[in-house]
Amino acid sequence: MSIHNLDKIFRPEAVAVVGATPRVAAVGYAVLHNLLKGEFEGKIYPVNPHHKEIEGLEVYPSLGSIGKPVDLAVITTPIRTVPGILQECAAAGIGGAIVVSAGGKEAGTEGLALEAKIKEAADRAGIRIVGPNCLGVVNTDLKLNATFASHMPLPGKLAFISQSGAICTAILDLSLKEQNGFSYFVSIGSMLDVDFGDLINYLGDDPGVSSIVLYIENLSHFRKFMSAARAVSRIKPIVVLKSGRSEAGIRAAASHTGALAGSDAVYDAAFKRAGIVRVNTIEELFDCAELMAKQPRPQGPGTVIITNAGGPGVMAADALAAYGMEPVALSPETMSKLDAILPPYWSRNNPIDILGDASPERYRKVVEVCISAPEIKTMIIIMTPQSMSDPTTTALSLCTLLKGKRLSIYTVWMGGGDVEQGQEIFNAAGIPTYETPERAIRAFHYMYSYARNMEMLQQIPPALPEELRYDQPGAKTLIAEALNQGHHLLTEPESKALLAAYGIPVNQTEVAVSEDDAVDAAHRVGYPVVMKIHSRDITHKSDAKGVQLNLKHDEDVREAFRSIMAEAAAYNPQANILGVTVQPMLERQDYELILGSKKDADFGPVILFGMGGILTEVLKDQSIALPPLNRLLALRLMESTRVYQLLQGYRNRPAANLELLDEILIRLSQLVVDFPEITELDINPLLMVDGGACAVDARVCLAPSEVASPMHLVISPYPSQYEAVVEIQTGVKILARPIKPEDAPLLIELHNSLSPTSIYFRFFRPVKSLPSEMLARFTQIDYDRDVAFVGLLQDEEGQKILGVARLMADPDVTRAEFAVVIRDDWQGKGVGALLLEKCICVARERGMQLIWGHVLPENINMLALGRKLGFSVKRVPESSNYELRIDLTRA
C-alpha cells in the first residue's frame, strides 16, 4: 500500500472516535477529551450507540450514520469488535484507523487469531492501521492529539516513534520539563500494519521533521526498514534505542562465526550501515532527543571546555578521552584574547578554568572569544554554584549571546536548587543543559559520531584494479549436489572448493583414507605437512585432537594418521570418519585472521572479520557488516578491529596485503549474496604471509532456501542482470549498466565535459561542480528504490560515461521522476533513448505505475525523446515548462 495513505492518519480533516464515552476513567473519553483540549482544527465525530451527546458534541450510533467524509477512525472499543468496525470504515470510505485496543498477539493464540481477522479486513478495504495496543498519534502542526496520554507535546521539529506506550508517556513528561518540542509523537503498538519502515519513509518526506527518534523492541519488514533508514538518515538524523540485547539464539552455532555474530551485534551493524545512531539507555535516549531538538549537527571535533571549577573540567576532559577525543588546542590568537580578559592565574589551557569567582560578565567575554575562534566547533560550558557565582544571571546573559549561533553548545549547570532556574532558562531558550559533564560529553559524542558516519557513508569507494570474476555455475553445482545428498555441512575439501570457485585463495588439500594414502598425499604435497581429521560430524578439529602439525617424514605421517583416527573415534564414536586431509605446512605466517558469514534470521547474511586462530572465541576481536561490500565498506569492517592496527605492520612483522584482503572480503560477500543456501561459513584461519593470503581451514553449513537471491538480503545488491553491450544508431557498441558507487570519478568527468546549456537543462540552474553529498546521492543508490543506467564507452583514452538516465522513486516505489543527461558530442545518437528505455523496462518489472518529469521548453531534444517513448507532453500550469508523464499500468 502507498505510504501516502498515511495522510489519512497523520493529517486527517475529520476524526471519528469509536467508543467515545462521558466516563472520565475510560480510554474513549481520554481520546475525545484530548482532541478537544488540543483544539484539533478538523471535525470530530464521537461514535457510541448508547449516548446522544458528549462534551457538547453530537454522538453518532455508528460510523455509517455520520453521513459526512471521515479520514481517521480512532477505535477504543474491545479488540473483538475491531474487525466489524473496520468493515464499517470501509463502507464509510474511511482510509485510516488507530486501534488503541489491547488484547492482540500479546494475549496469546486467541489474540493472534483476532489480529489476523483485523489485518484481513483492513487489507481488503485498503485501510491503514496504527496499532493495535497503542497509545495513539500526535501531530502538533494540526493540533491533533489522538491519544489517551495525559498531556499534549509542545510543537517542534522532532518526530518520536515508540513501540512502548510507557516509554512514550515518560519521554512526553520529560520533554515538557526540558521544553523539547515534537512535530509527531507516535505510539506504534503491535505494528499489525504500519511499521517503522513506513513511518521513516513518511516522516522523511515531511519538511516539518528535522530528526527522528525511535524506541524499538522488534522490527518487521527488515528490507523496507533498511531501505527507508538508509535514504532518510542522509538528510535527517535517526536515533534508536533498541531493547533486548541478550544472546539466546547462538548456543547451537556450528561455526566460530555463528558463535561470534550474535543477534544484537547484527542490529549494531545494521544500524551503522543505515546511518542510524544507536543509544543504550533511556537516559541516553532522553539526552539525544533533547540534543536533536535544540542543536545543529556538530561540525567537527574542536571541543572547548569552559568551567568555573577545575574538577568538573577534568571530568569533562576524561569523558572526551574515553571516546578517543581531546579538547582542542587553543591557537595563539585565542590564548592572547583570553589572557586579556582573565586573571593572570587562569589555567592557560583547555579546559579553560575561569576560576570560582567568575562573574556573568567574565563568562560572557570568554564565550565571545571562543565563538570567534576558528579552531572551536563545539562548546561545553560548565558552572558549579559557588558563593561568588550567579548561575541564574549567567544563564540569562549567555542565552542572549548564544542564540542563533551555529556552534554545537552544551551547558552543564551542576547542583541542585541553586542551578534549577538557570537550567530552566536554558531549556526555554532551546540550549541543551545537563546535570553532569559526562552526560553532556556522551550526548555530544553520539551526535558527532552521526556526523562522522554520514561523512563515511558519503565517501566514494575506490574501484578494484580489475573486474572480479566468479565461477558461479561451479559453486551452484557443488551446493546443489551436497543438498541433494542430504549433507548440510560441507567437508573441508568441499568448503575449500567452494571458496576457490569465488577466487578466494586456499591451500592444496589431499584426502587420504589409509596410512599409505596419507604418505602418498604427503609426497604430492611436499614435506613438511599438516594432517587433519576428515569428517562432517567433527566440526572443531582441534577439540578432537584431530590436527597434527609439522610432519616431516613418512613415519611421522603414519603415526599421525593412527593417532588422529583413534582420537576421533574416542571423541565421537558415532562420527562418520571419512579419513584425513593432508596439506602443506606453512612454517611461517605473519597474521592469523578469521573471515566468515552467518545467516541472521532477521537481517540475512552478515560478514565477520577479525583475529583468527584457536583463541578466536576467547579474544573476540572481530566486527561484522552487512553485504554487499565494496572496497570502502570492507576497509571500514577491518578498521573496527584491533588486529587491523597490526595488519599495517608491527615491529618486525611486515604489513599485510590489505588490497588483497579487501578483494577476499568482497569475494566472500558476493558468495553469500549469490547463495542464500549458505547459513554459516568459516575461514579460520586465513593466513597472511609474504604479501599473500591462504585459507588453510574452512567450514560451510548449508540449508535449502525458500527465498531466491537477492531477496534474502536486507540491502539490495548491484543488479548485474541488467548489464548489456548494446549497439547504438552510429554502430558503436557501448556498455549499458546500472550505476555503481565506484562510478563517481567518471560522473565528475562527465559533468565537467557538459556545456552550461546541458547542465541547465538537467538541473534547471547552473551547477559548477558536483559536491560530495550530491555525488554520493547520485552513485550510492538504493537499487530497490531508484533506477539509474549509465552508458559506458571504452576508447583509447580509457573508460568514460556517455550519459546517465535515472528514475528517482517516491518511498513506496509507485511513482518516479526521471532525469537524463548526455555528453554534448553524443546527443542525438540514441544514447538517451537507450538508457531511458532501460529505466522504463525496470520500472515496469517492479510494478511502478507512473513516471514523470519536468522539461524546459528550450530542451527540444528531450521533448522529442519523450514523445518517441510514449510520454504525454503537457504544459505545467502557471509555468512555461512541460511535464512529461507515462502511465505504466497501460499496456
Short mmCIF file of N, CA and C in Angstrom, two decimals, residues 833-886:
data_model
loop_
_atom_site.label_atom_id
_atom_site.label_comp_id
_atom_site.label_asym_id
_atom_site.label_seq_id
_atom_site.Cartn_x
_atom_site.Cartn_y
_atom_site.Cartn_z
N ALA A 833 17.84 7.67 -25.47
CA ALA A 833 16.69 6.78 -25.68
C ALA A 833 16.96 5.40 -25.13
N LEU A 834 18.17 4.89 -25.41
CA LEU A 834 18.54 3.55 -24.93
C LEU A 834 18.49 3.49 -23.40
N LEU A 835 19.10 4.46 -22.72
CA LEU A 835 19.19 4.41 -21.27
C LEU A 835 17.84 4.63 -20.60
N LEU A 836 17.04 5.57 -21.15
CA LEU A 836 15.73 5.82 -20.54
C LEU A 836 14.80 4.63 -20.77
N GLU A 837 14.89 4.00 -21.95
CA GLU A 837 14.09 2.79 -22.20
C GLU A 837 14.43 1.69 -21.19
N LYS A 838 15.70 1.54 -20.89
CA LYS A 838 16.09 0.53 -19.91
C LYS A 838 15.51 0.85 -18.54
N CYS A 839 15.53 2.12 -18.17
CA CYS A 839 14.92 2.53 -16.90
C CYS A 839 13.43 2.19 -16.88
N ILE A 840 12.74 2.46 -17.97
CA ILE A 840 11.30 2.20 -18.04
C ILE A 840 11.03 0.70 -17.93
N CYS A 841 11.85 -0.11 -18.58
CA CYS A 841 11.67 -1.57 -18.51
C CYS A 841 11.80 -2.07 -17.07
N VAL A 842 12.80 -1.58 -16.35
CA VAL A 842 12.98 -1.99 -14.95
C VAL A 842 11.80 -1.50 -14.11
N ALA A 843 11.32 -0.28 -14.39
CA ALA A 843 10.18 0.26 -13.65
C ALA A 843 8.94 -0.61 -13.85
N ARG A 844 8.70 -1.02 -15.09
CA ARG A 844 7.55 -1.91 -15.36
C ARG A 844 7.71 -3.23 -14.60
N GLU A 845 8.92 -3.77 -14.62
CA GLU A 845 9.20 -5.04 -13.95
C GLU A 845 8.90 -4.95 -12.46
N ARG A 846 9.16 -3.78 -11.87
CA ARG A 846 8.95 -3.60 -10.43
C ARG A 846 7.53 -3.17 -10.08
N GLY A 847 6.69 -3.00 -11.05
CA GLY A 847 5.31 -2.64 -10.79
C GLY A 847 5.08 -1.17 -10.54
N MET A 848 6.00 -0.30 -10.97
CA MET A 848 5.75 1.14 -10.85
C MET A 848 4.56 1.53 -11.73
N GLN A 849 3.87 2.59 -11.32
CA GLN A 849 2.66 2.98 -12.02
C GLN A 849 2.84 4.21 -12.91
N LEU A 850 3.73 5.11 -12.52
CA LEU A 850 3.83 6.38 -13.23
C LEU A 850 5.27 6.88 -13.22
N ILE A 851 5.72 7.38 -14.38
CA ILE A 851 7.00 8.08 -14.48
C ILE A 851 6.71 9.48 -15.01
N TRP A 852 7.34 10.47 -14.40
CA TRP A 852 7.07 11.85 -14.80
C TRP A 852 8.36 12.66 -14.71
N GLY A 853 8.33 13.83 -15.32
CA GLY A 853 9.46 14.73 -15.23
C GLY A 853 9.12 16.07 -15.85
N HIS A 854 9.80 17.12 -15.40
CA HIS A 854 9.62 18.46 -15.96
C HIS A 854 10.76 18.75 -16.93
N VAL A 855 10.41 19.38 -18.04
CA VAL A 855 11.38 19.68 -19.10
C VAL A 855 11.21 21.14 -19.51
N LEU A 856 12.35 21.82 -19.66
CA LEU A 856 12.33 23.21 -20.11
C LEU A 856 11.88 23.28 -21.57
N PRO A 857 11.17 24.34 -21.96
CA PRO A 857 10.67 24.41 -23.34
C PRO A 857 11.80 24.47 -24.37
N GLU A 858 12.99 24.95 -23.97
CA GLU A 858 14.12 25.02 -24.91
C GLU A 858 14.75 23.65 -25.17
N ASN A 859 14.45 22.70 -24.31
CA ASN A 859 15.08 21.37 -24.42
C ASN A 859 14.30 20.53 -25.42
N ILE A 860 14.42 20.89 -26.69
CA ILE A 860 13.60 20.24 -27.73
C ILE A 860 13.99 18.78 -27.94
N ASN A 861 15.26 18.45 -27.70
CA ASN A 861 15.67 17.05 -27.86
C ASN A 861 14.97 16.15 -26.84
N MET A 862 14.85 16.62 -25.60
CA MET A 862 14.20 15.82 -24.56
C MET A 862 12.70 15.72 -24.81
N LEU A 863 12.10 16.80 -25.28
CA LEU A 863 10.67 16.75 -25.60
C LEU A 863 10.41 15.75 -26.72
N ALA A 864 11.28 15.75 -27.73
CA ALA A 864 11.13 14.80 -28.84
C ALA A 864 11.33 13.37 -28.37
N LEU A 865 12.32 13.17 -27.49
CA LEU A 865 12.57 11.82 -26.96
C LEU A 865 11.37 11.34 -26.15
N GLY A 866 10.79 12.22 -25.34
CA GLY A 866 9.64 11.84 -24.56
C GLY A 866 8.48 11.38 -25.43
N ARG A 867 8.20 12.15 -26.48
CA ARG A 867 7.11 11.76 -27.39
C ARG A 867 7.42 10.42 -28.05
N LYS A 868 8.66 10.23 -28.44
CA LYS A 868 9.07 8.97 -29.10
C LYS A 868 8.84 7.76 -28.19
N LEU A 869 9.08 7.94 -26.87
CA LEU A 869 8.96 6.81 -25.95
C LEU A 869 7.56 6.67 -25.37
N GLY A 870 6.62 7.51 -25.80
CA GLY A 870 5.24 7.35 -25.37
C GLY A 870 4.80 8.21 -24.22
N PHE A 871 5.61 9.21 -23.84
CA PHE A 871 5.21 10.12 -22.77
C PHE A 871 4.17 11.11 -23.30
N SER A 872 3.21 11.46 -22.46
CA SER A 872 2.34 12.58 -22.78
C SER A 872 3.10 13.87 -22.44
N VAL A 873 2.85 14.93 -23.21
CA VAL A 873 3.56 16.19 -23.03
C VAL A 873 2.54 17.29 -22.82
N LYS A 874 2.56 17.91 -21.64
CA LYS A 874 1.60 18.98 -21.33
C LYS A 874 2.30 20.11 -20.59
N ARG A 875 1.78 21.31 -20.79
CA ARG A 875 2.30 22.47 -20.08
C ARG A 875 2.02 22.33 -18.58
N VAL A 876 2.99 22.73 -17.77
CA VAL A 876 2.77 22.81 -16.32
C VAL A 876 1.95 24.07 -16.06
N PRO A 877 0.83 23.95 -15.33
CA PRO A 877 0.01 25.14 -15.06
C PRO A 877 0.83 26.27 -14.45
N GLU A 878 0.58 27.49 -14.94
CA GLU A 878 1.25 28.70 -14.47
C GLU A 878 2.77 28.62 -14.61
N SER A 879 3.23 27.95 -15.68
CA SER A 879 4.66 27.83 -15.93
C SER A 879 4.88 27.66 -17.43
N SER A 880 6.08 27.98 -17.89
CA SER A 880 6.40 27.75 -19.30
C SER A 880 6.95 26.35 -19.52
N ASN A 881 7.23 25.61 -18.42
CA ASN A 881 7.81 24.27 -18.55
C ASN A 881 6.76 23.25 -18.95
N TYR A 882 7.26 22.09 -19.40
CA TYR A 882 6.39 20.98 -19.79
C TYR A 882 6.55 19.84 -18.77
N GLU A 883 5.44 19.13 -18.56
CA GLU A 883 5.52 17.89 -17.77
C GLU A 883 5.32 16.71 -18.70
N LEU A 884 6.25 15.75 -18.63
CA LEU A 884 6.16 14.52 -19.39
C LEU A 884 5.71 13.41 -18.43
N ARG A 885 4.72 12.64 -18.84
CA ARG A 885 4.20 11.57 -17.99
C ARG A 885 3.97 10.33 -18.84
N ILE A 886 4.24 9.16 -18.23
CA ILE A 886 3.89 7.91 -18.88
C ILE A 886 3.26 6.99 -17.85
#
